[in-house]
PDB file of C-alpha atoms and ligand atoms in Angstrom:
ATOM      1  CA  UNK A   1       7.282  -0.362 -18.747  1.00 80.00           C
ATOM      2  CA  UNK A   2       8.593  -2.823 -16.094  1.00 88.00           C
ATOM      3  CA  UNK A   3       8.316  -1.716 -12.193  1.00 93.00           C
ATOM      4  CA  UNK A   4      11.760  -1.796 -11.690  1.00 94.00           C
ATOM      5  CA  UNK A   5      12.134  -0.005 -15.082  1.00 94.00           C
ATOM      6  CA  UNK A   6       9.567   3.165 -13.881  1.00 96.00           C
ATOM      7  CA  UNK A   7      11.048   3.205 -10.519  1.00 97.00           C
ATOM      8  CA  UNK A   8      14.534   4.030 -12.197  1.00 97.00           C
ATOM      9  CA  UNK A   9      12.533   6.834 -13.887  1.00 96.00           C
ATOM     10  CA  UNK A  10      11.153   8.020 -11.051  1.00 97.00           C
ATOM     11  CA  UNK A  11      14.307   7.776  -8.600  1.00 97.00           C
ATOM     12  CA  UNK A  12      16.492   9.596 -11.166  1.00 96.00           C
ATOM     13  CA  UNK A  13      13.823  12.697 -11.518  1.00 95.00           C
ATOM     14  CA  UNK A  14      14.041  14.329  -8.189  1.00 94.00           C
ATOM     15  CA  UNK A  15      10.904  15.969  -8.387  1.00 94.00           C
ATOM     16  CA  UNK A  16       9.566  13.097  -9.412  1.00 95.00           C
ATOM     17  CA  UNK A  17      11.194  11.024  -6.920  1.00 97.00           C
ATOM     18  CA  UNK A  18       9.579  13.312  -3.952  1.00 97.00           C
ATOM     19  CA  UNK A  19       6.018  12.834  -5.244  1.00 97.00           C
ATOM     20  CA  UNK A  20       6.603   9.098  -5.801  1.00 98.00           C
ATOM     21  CA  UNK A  21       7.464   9.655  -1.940  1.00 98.00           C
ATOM     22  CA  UNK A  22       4.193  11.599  -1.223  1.00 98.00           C
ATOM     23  CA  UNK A  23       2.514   9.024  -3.070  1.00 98.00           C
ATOM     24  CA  UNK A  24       3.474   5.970  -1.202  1.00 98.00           C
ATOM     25  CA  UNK A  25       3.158   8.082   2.140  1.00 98.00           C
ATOM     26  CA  UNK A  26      -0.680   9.055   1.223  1.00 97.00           C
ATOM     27  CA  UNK A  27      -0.869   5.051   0.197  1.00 97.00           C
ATOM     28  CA  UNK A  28       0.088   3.849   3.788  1.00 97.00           C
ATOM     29  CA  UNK A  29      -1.632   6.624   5.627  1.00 97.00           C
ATOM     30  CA  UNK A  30      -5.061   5.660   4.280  1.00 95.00           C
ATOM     31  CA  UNK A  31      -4.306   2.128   5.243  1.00 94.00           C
ATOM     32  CA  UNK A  32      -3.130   3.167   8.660  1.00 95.00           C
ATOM     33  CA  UNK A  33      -6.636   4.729   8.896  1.00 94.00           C
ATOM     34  CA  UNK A  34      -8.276   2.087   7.683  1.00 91.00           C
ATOM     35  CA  UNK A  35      -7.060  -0.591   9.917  1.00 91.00           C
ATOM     36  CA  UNK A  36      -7.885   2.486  13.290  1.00 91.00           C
ATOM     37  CA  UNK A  37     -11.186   2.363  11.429  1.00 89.00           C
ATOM     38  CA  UNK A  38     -11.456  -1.521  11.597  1.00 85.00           C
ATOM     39  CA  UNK A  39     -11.016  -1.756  15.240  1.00 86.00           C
ATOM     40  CA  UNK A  40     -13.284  -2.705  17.167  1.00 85.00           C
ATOM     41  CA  UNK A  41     -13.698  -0.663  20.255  1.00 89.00           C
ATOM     42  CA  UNK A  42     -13.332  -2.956  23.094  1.00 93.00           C
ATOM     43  CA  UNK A  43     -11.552  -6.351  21.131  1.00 89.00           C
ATOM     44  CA  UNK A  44      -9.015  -4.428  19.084  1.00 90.00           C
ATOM     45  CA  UNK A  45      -5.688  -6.556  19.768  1.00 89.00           C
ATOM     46  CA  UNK A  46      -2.202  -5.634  20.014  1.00 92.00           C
ATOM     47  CA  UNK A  47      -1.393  -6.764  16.697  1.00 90.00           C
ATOM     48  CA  UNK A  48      -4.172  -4.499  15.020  1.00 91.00           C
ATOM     49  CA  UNK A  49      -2.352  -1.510  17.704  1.00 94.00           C
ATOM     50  CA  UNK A  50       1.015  -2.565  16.331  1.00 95.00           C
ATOM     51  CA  UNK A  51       0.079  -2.560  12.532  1.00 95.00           C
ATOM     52  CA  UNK A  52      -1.841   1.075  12.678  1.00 95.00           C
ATOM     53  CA  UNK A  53       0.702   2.081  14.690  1.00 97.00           C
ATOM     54  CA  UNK A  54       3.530   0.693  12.003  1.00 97.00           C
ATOM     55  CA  UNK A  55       1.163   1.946   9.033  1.00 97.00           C
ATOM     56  CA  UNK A  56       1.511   5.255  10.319  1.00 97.00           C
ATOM     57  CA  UNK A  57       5.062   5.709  10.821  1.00 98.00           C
ATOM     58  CA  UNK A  58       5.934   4.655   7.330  1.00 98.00           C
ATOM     59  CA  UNK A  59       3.505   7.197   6.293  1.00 98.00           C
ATOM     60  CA  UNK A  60       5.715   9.585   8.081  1.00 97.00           C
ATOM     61  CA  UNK A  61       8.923   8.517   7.611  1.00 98.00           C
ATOM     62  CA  UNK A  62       8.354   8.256   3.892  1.00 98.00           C
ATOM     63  CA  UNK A  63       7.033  12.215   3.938  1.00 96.00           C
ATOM     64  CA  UNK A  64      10.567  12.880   5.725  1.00 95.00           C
ATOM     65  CA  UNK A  65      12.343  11.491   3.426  1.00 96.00           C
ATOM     66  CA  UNK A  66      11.514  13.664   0.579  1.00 96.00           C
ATOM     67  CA  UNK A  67      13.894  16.687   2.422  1.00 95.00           C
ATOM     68  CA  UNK A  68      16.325  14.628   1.382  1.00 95.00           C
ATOM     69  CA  UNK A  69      16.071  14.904  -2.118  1.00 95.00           C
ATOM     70  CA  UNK A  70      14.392  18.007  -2.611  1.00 91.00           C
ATOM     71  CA  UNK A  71      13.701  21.027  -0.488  1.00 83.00           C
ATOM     72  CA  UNK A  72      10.223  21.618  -1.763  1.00 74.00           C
ATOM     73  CA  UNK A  73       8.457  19.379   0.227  1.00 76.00           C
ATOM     74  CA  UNK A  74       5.255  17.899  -0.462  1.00 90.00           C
ATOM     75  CA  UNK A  75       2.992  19.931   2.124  1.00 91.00           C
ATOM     76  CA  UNK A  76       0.270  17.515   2.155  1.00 96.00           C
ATOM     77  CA  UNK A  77      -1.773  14.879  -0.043  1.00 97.00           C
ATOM     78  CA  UNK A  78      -3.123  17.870  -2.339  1.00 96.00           C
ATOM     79  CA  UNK A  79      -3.263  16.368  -6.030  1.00 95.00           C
ATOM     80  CA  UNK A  80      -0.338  18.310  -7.346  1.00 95.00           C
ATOM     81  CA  UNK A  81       1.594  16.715  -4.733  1.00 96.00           C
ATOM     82  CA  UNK A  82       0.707  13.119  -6.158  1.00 97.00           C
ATOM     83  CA  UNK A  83       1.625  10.871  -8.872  1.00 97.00           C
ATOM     84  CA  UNK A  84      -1.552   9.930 -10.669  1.00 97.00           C
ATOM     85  CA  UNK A  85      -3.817  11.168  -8.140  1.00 97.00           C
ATOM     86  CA  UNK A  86      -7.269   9.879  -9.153  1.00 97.00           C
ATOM     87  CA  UNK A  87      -5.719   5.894  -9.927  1.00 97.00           C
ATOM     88  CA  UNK A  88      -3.958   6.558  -6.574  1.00 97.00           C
ATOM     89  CA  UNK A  89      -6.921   7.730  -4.449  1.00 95.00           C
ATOM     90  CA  UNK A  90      -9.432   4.864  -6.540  1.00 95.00           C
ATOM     91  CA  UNK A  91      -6.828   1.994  -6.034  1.00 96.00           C
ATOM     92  CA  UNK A  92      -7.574   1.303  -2.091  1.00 93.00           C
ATOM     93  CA  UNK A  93     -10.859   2.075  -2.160  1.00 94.00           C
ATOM     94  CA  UNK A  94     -12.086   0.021  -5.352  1.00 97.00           C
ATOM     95  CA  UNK A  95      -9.702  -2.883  -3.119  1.00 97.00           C
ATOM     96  CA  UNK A  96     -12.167  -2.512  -0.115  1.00 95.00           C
ATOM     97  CA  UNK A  97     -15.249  -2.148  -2.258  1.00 97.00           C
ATOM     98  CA  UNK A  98     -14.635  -5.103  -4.423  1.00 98.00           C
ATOM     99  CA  UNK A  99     -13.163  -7.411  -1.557  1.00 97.00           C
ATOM    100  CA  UNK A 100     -16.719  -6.023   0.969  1.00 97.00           C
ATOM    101  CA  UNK A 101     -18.736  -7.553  -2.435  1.00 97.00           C
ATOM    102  CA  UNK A 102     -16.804 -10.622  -2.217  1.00 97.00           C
ATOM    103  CA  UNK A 103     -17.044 -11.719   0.869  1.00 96.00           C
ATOM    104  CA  UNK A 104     -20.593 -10.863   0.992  1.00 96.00           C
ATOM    105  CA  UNK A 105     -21.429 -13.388  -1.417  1.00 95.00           C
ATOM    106  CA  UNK A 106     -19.235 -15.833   0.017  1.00 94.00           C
ATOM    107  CA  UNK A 107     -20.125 -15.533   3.829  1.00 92.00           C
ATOM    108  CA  UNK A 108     -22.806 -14.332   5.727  1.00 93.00           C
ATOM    109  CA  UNK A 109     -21.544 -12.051   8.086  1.00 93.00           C
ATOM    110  CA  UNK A 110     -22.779  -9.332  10.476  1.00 94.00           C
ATOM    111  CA  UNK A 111     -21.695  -6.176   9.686  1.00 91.00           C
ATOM    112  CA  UNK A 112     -19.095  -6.001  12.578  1.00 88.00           C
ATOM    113  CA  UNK A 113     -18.057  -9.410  10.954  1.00 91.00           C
ATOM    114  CA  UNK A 114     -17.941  -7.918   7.970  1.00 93.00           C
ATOM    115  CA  UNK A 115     -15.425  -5.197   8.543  1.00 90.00           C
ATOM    116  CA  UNK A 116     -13.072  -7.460  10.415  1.00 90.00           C
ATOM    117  CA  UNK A 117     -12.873 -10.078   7.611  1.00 94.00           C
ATOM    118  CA  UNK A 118     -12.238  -6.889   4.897  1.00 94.00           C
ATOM    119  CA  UNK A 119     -10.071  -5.412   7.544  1.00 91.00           C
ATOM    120  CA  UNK A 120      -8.104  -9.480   6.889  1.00 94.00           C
ATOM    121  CA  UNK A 121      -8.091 -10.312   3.264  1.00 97.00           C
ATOM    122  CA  UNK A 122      -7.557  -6.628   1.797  1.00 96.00           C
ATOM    123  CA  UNK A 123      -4.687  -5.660   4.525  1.00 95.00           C
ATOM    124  CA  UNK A 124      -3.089  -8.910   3.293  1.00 97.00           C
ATOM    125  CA  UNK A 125      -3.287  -8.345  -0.477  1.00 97.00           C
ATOM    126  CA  UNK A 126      -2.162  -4.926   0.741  1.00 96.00           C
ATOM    127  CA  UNK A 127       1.146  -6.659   2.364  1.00 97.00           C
ATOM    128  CA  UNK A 128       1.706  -9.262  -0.603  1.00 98.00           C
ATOM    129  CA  UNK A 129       2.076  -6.059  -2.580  1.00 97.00           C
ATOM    130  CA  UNK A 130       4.382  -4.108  -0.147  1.00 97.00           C
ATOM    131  CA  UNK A 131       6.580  -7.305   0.308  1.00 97.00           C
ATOM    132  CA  UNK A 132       6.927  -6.912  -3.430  1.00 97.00           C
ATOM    133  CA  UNK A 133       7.193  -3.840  -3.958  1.00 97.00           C
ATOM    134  CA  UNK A 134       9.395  -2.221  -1.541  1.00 98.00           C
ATOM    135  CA  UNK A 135      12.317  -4.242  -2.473  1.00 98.00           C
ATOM    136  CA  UNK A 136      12.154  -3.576  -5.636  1.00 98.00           C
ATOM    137  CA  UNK A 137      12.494   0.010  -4.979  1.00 98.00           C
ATOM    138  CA  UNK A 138      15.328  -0.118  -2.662  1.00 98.00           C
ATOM    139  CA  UNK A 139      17.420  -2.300  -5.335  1.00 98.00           C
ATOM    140  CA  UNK A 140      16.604   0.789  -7.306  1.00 98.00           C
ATOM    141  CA  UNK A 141      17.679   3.573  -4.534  1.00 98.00           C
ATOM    142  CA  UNK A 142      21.141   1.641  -3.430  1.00 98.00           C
ATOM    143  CA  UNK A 143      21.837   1.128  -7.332  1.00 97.00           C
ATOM    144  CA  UNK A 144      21.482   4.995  -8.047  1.00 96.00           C
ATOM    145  CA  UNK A 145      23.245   5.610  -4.894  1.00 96.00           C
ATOM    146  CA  UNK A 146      19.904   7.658  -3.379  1.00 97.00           C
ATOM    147  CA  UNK A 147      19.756   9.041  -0.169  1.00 97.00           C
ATOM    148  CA  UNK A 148      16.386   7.156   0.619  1.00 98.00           C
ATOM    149  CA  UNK A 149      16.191   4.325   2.340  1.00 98.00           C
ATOM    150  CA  UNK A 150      13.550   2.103   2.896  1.00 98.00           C
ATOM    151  CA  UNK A 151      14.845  -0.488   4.698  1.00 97.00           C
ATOM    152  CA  UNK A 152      13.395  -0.535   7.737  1.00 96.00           C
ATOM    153  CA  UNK A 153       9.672  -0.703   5.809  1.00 97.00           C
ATOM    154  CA  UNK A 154      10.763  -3.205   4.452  1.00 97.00           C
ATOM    155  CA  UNK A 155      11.404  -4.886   7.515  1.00 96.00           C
ATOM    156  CA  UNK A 156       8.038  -4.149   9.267  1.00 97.00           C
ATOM    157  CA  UNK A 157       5.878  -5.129   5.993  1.00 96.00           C
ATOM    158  CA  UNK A 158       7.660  -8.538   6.560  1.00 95.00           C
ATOM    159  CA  UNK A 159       6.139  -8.898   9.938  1.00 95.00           C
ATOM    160  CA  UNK A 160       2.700  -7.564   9.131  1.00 95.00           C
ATOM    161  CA  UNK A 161       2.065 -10.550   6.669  1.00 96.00           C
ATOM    162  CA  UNK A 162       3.279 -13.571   9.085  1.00 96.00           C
ATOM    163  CA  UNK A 163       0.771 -11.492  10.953  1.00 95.00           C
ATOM    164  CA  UNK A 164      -1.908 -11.359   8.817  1.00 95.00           C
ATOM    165  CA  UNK A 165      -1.740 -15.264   7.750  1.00 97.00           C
ATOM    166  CA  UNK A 166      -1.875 -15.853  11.191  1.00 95.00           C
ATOM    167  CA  UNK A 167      -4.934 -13.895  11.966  1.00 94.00           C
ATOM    168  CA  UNK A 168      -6.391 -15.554   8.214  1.00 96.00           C
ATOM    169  CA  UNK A 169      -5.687 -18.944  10.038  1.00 96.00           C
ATOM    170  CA  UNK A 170      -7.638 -18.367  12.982  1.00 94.00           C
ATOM    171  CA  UNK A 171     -10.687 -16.712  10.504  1.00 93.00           C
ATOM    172  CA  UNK A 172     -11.114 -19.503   8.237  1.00 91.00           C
ATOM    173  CA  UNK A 173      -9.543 -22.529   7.104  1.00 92.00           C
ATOM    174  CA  UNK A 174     -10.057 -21.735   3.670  1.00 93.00           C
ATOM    175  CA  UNK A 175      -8.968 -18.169   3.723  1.00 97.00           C
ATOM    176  CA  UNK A 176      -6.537 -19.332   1.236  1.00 97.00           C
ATOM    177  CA  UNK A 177      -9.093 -20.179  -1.604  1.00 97.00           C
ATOM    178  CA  UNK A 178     -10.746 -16.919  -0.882  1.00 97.00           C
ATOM    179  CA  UNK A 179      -7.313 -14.718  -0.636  1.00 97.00           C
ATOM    180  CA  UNK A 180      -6.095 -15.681  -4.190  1.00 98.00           C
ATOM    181  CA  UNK A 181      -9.643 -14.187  -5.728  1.00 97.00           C
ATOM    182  CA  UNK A 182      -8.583 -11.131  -3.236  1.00 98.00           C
ATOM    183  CA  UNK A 183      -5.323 -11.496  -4.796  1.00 98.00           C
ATOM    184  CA  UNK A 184      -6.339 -11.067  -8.490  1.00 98.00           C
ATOM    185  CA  UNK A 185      -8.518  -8.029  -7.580  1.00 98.00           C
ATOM    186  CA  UNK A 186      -6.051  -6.229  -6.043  1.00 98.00           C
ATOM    187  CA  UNK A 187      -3.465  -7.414  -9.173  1.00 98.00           C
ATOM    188  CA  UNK A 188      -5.707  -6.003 -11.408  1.00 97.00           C
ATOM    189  CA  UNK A 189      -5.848  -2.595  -9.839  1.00 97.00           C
ATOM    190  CA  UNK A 190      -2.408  -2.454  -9.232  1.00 97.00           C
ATOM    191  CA  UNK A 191      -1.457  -2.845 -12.869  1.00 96.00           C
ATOM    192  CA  UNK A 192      -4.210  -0.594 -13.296  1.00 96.00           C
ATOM    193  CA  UNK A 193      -2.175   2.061 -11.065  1.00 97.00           C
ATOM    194  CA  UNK A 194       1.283   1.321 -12.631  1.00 96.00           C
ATOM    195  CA  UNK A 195      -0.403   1.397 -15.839  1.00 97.00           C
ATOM    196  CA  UNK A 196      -1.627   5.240 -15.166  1.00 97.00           C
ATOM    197  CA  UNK A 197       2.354   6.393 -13.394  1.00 97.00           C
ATOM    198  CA  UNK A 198       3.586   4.964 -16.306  1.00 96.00           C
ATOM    199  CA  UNK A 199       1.607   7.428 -18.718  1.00 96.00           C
ATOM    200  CA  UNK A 200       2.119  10.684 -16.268  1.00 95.00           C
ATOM    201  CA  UNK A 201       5.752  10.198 -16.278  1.00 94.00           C
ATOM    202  CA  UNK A 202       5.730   9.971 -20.027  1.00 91.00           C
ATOM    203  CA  UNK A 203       3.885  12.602 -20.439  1.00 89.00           C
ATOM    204  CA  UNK A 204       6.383  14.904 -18.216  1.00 83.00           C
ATOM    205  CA  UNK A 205       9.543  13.518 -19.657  1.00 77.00           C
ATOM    206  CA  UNK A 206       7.656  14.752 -23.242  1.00 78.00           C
ATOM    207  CA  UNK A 207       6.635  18.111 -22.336  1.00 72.00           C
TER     208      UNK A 207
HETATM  209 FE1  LIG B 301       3.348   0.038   5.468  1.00 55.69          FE
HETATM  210 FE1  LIG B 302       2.124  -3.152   6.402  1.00 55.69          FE
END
Protein backbone atom coordinates (compact mmCIF):
# COMPACT_ATOMS: atom_id res chain seq x y z
CA UNK A 1 0.00 0.00 0.00
CA UNK A 2 1.31 3.47 -1.01
CA UNK A 3 1.48 6.34 1.86
CA UNK A 4 -0.76 8.44 0.22
CA UNK A 5 -2.91 5.33 -0.49
CA UNK A 6 -3.10 4.31 3.63
CA UNK A 7 -3.51 7.83 4.57
CA UNK A 8 -6.83 7.90 2.41
CA UNK A 9 -7.71 4.81 4.51
CA UNK A 10 -7.03 6.23 7.49
CA UNK A 11 -8.58 9.87 6.88
CA UNK A 12 -11.85 8.32 5.64
CA UNK A 13 -12.22 5.96 8.98
CA UNK A 14 -12.87 8.45 11.66
CA UNK A 15 -11.87 6.36 14.34
CA UNK A 16 -9.15 5.58 12.60
CA UNK A 17 -8.36 8.97 11.60
CA UNK A 18 -8.26 10.11 15.51
CA UNK A 19 -5.71 7.43 16.44
CA UNK A 20 -3.62 8.18 13.32
CA UNK A 21 -3.87 11.70 15.20
CA UNK A 22 -2.81 10.24 18.63
CA UNK A 23 -0.21 8.52 16.85
CA UNK A 24 1.60 11.31 15.23
CA UNK A 25 0.99 13.44 18.52
CA UNK A 26 2.80 10.58 20.76
CA UNK A 27 5.52 10.63 17.64
CA UNK A 28 6.38 14.40 18.14
CA UNK A 29 5.99 14.42 21.87
CA UNK A 30 8.78 11.88 22.37
CA UNK A 31 10.90 13.94 20.08
CA UNK A 32 10.01 17.11 21.88
CA UNK A 33 11.41 15.23 24.93
CA UNK A 34 14.15 14.08 23.41
CA UNK A 35 15.59 17.21 22.09
CA UNK A 36 14.67 18.88 26.32
CA UNK A 37 16.69 15.76 27.06
CA UNK A 38 19.61 16.74 24.67
CA UNK A 39 20.16 20.07 26.13
CA UNK A 40 22.76 20.83 27.68
CA UNK A 41 22.22 22.71 30.85
CA UNK A 42 24.11 25.85 30.55
CA UNK A 43 24.85 25.90 26.31
CA UNK A 44 21.37 24.93 25.21
CA UNK A 45 20.67 27.64 22.34
CA UNK A 46 17.66 29.29 21.22
CA UNK A 47 17.25 27.18 18.34
CA UNK A 48 17.28 23.87 20.50
CA UNK A 49 14.45 26.25 22.91
CA UNK A 50 12.59 26.98 19.69
CA UNK A 51 12.51 23.34 18.27
CA UNK A 52 11.34 21.63 21.82
CA UNK A 53 9.27 24.30 22.16
CA UNK A 54 7.75 23.75 18.35
CA UNK A 55 7.96 19.80 18.95
CA UNK A 56 5.66 20.22 21.65
CA UNK A 57 2.98 22.24 20.31
CA UNK A 58 2.44 19.99 17.36
CA UNK A 59 2.16 17.32 19.85
CA UNK A 60 -0.69 19.29 21.18
CA UNK A 61 -2.26 20.71 18.51
CA UNK A 62 -2.40 17.37 16.74
CA UNK A 63 -4.22 15.79 20.15
CA UNK A 64 -6.79 18.82 19.61
CA UNK A 65 -7.50 18.10 16.55
CA UNK A 66 -8.98 14.76 17.02
CA UNK A 67 -12.38 16.70 18.72
CA UNK A 68 -12.83 17.52 15.50
CA UNK A 69 -13.52 14.39 14.04
CA UNK A 70 -14.60 12.39 16.78
CA UNK A 71 -15.81 13.08 20.27
CA UNK A 72 -14.06 10.19 21.88
CA UNK A 73 -10.90 11.57 22.33
CA UNK A 74 -7.78 9.81 22.70
CA UNK A 75 -7.13 10.39 26.59
CA UNK A 76 -3.55 9.70 26.44
CA UNK A 77 -0.73 7.53 24.63
CA UNK A 78 -2.31 4.21 26.21
CA UNK A 79 -1.87 1.41 23.39
CA UNK A 80 -5.50 1.23 22.47
CA UNK A 81 -5.24 4.76 21.69
CA UNK A 82 -2.39 4.03 19.01
CA UNK A 83 -1.99 2.76 15.62
CA UNK A 84 0.52 -0.05 15.78
CA UNK A 85 1.72 0.68 19.11
CA UNK A 86 4.81 -1.52 19.58
CA UNK A 87 6.36 -0.42 15.66
CA UNK A 88 5.32 3.07 16.87
CA UNK A 89 6.96 3.14 20.33
CA UNK A 90 10.30 0.89 18.68
CA UNK A 91 10.58 3.28 15.60
CA UNK A 92 12.33 6.41 17.54
CA UNK A 93 14.06 4.57 19.79
CA UNK A 94 15.73 1.82 17.44
CA UNK A 95 16.52 5.57 15.34
CA UNK A 96 18.55 6.81 18.43
CA UNK A 97 20.02 3.43 19.24
CA UNK A 98 21.23 2.65 15.82
CA UNK A 99 22.36 6.34 14.93
CA UNK A 100 24.35 6.40 19.05
CA UNK A 101 26.16 2.95 17.37
CA UNK A 102 26.99 4.83 14.38
CA UNK A 103 28.51 7.58 15.33
CA UNK A 104 30.40 5.76 17.87
CA UNK A 105 32.27 3.97 15.39
CA UNK A 106 32.73 6.84 13.30
CA UNK A 107 33.86 9.54 15.91
CA UNK A 108 35.25 9.54 19.12
CA UNK A 109 33.24 11.56 21.18
CA UNK A 110 32.67 12.29 24.89
CA UNK A 111 29.58 11.36 26.04
CA UNK A 112 28.20 15.00 26.24
CA UNK A 113 29.54 14.99 22.56
CA UNK A 114 27.85 12.16 21.99
CA UNK A 115 24.33 13.18 22.76
CA UNK A 116 24.63 16.45 20.93
CA UNK A 117 25.77 14.84 17.63
CA UNK A 118 22.60 12.08 18.06
CA UNK A 119 20.57 14.97 19.24
CA UNK A 120 21.91 16.39 15.11
CA UNK A 121 21.78 13.56 12.70
CA UNK A 122 18.57 11.66 14.16
CA UNK A 123 16.43 15.10 14.66
CA UNK A 124 17.35 15.64 10.99
CA UNK A 125 16.37 12.24 9.56
CA UNK A 126 13.45 12.95 11.88
CA UNK A 127 12.67 16.34 9.77
CA UNK A 128 13.52 14.77 6.20
CA UNK A 129 10.66 12.49 7.16
CA UNK A 130 8.17 15.16 8.48
CA UNK A 131 8.96 17.40 5.38
CA UNK A 132 7.73 14.33 3.55
CA UNK A 133 5.31 13.25 5.22
CA UNK A 134 3.12 15.93 6.36
CA UNK A 135 2.32 17.06 2.96
CA UNK A 136 1.36 14.16 1.89
CA UNK A 137 -1.24 13.98 4.46
CA UNK A 138 -2.67 17.32 4.03
CA UNK A 139 -3.12 16.63 0.08
CA UNK A 140 -5.07 13.81 1.60
CA UNK A 141 -7.22 15.96 4.31
CA UNK A 142 -8.07 19.04 1.71
CA UNK A 143 -8.94 16.23 -0.99
CA UNK A 144 -11.52 14.49 1.45
CA UNK A 145 -12.57 17.84 2.52
CA UNK A 146 -11.38 16.99 6.46
CA UNK A 147 -11.63 19.26 9.11
CA UNK A 148 -7.83 18.77 10.04
CA UNK A 149 -5.40 20.83 9.11
CA UNK A 150 -1.92 20.58 9.30
CA UNK A 151 -0.67 23.36 7.78
CA UNK A 152 0.95 25.23 10.07
CA UNK A 153 3.28 21.86 10.97
CA UNK A 154 4.00 21.87 8.01
CA UNK A 155 5.31 25.17 8.09
CA UNK A 156 7.47 24.83 11.28
CA UNK A 157 9.02 21.29 10.11
CA UNK A 158 10.26 23.48 7.14
CA UNK A 159 12.21 25.67 9.43
CA UNK A 160 13.52 23.00 11.76
CA UNK A 161 15.56 21.37 8.84
CA UNK A 162 17.28 24.74 7.38
CA UNK A 163 17.93 24.58 11.07
CA UNK A 164 19.29 21.46 11.51
CA UNK A 165 21.68 21.62 8.24
CA UNK A 166 22.84 24.60 9.67
CA UNK A 167 23.75 23.28 13.02
CA UNK A 168 25.19 19.84 10.77
CA UNK A 169 27.41 22.56 9.04
CA UNK A 170 28.93 23.95 11.97
CA UNK A 171 29.42 19.99 13.46
CA UNK A 172 31.22 18.57 10.65
CA UNK A 173 32.01 19.14 7.19
CA UNK A 174 31.16 15.81 6.26
CA UNK A 175 27.94 15.48 8.11
CA UNK A 176 26.58 14.86 4.76
CA UNK A 177 28.40 11.45 4.11
CA UNK A 178 27.42 10.45 7.56
CA UNK A 179 23.56 11.76 7.33
CA UNK A 180 22.70 9.60 4.23
CA UNK A 181 23.83 6.23 6.35
CA UNK A 182 21.45 8.07 9.11
CA UNK A 183 19.14 8.42 6.33
CA UNK A 184 18.84 4.72 5.28
CA UNK A 185 18.42 3.68 8.96
CA UNK A 186 15.75 5.71 9.64
CA UNK A 187 14.18 4.62 5.86
CA UNK A 188 14.33 1.31 6.88
CA UNK A 189 12.36 1.71 10.05
CA UNK A 190 9.99 3.84 8.61
CA UNK A 191 8.91 1.34 5.99
CA UNK A 192 9.17 -0.90 8.77
CA UNK A 193 6.34 1.29 10.60
CA UNK A 194 4.16 1.82 7.46
CA UNK A 195 4.66 -1.70 6.78
CA UNK A 196 2.97 -2.69 10.37
CA UNK A 197 -0.25 0.43 9.92
CA UNK A 198 -0.67 -1.06 6.81
CA UNK A 199 -1.47 -4.66 8.31
CA UNK A 200 -3.62 -3.17 11.48
CA UNK A 201 -5.80 -1.30 9.20
CA UNK A 202 -6.35 -4.41 7.15
CA UNK A 203 -6.97 -6.30 9.70
CA UNK A 204 -9.88 -3.80 11.05
CA UNK A 205 -11.38 -3.14 7.69
CA UNK A 206 -11.62 -7.37 7.71
CA UNK A 207 -13.07 -7.94 10.99
FE1 LIG B 1 7.08 18.34 14.68
FE1 LIG C 1 10.33 19.33 13.66
Amino acid sequence: MTLHHLLERIVNDHETHAKWLNTLSYMENVGARKISACEHPTEVNLIQLKHAAEEHRHAHYLKKQILKITSSSCENYRKEYLLASLSTRQYLHSLDIKTCKYLQQNFSLTKEQLRYAAYLFVTYAIEVRADELYPVYQEVLTRCGSKVMVKSIILEEEGHLEEMIHQLDEFCEAWKIHAEHILKIENDLHQQWIKSISEEILKTEHA
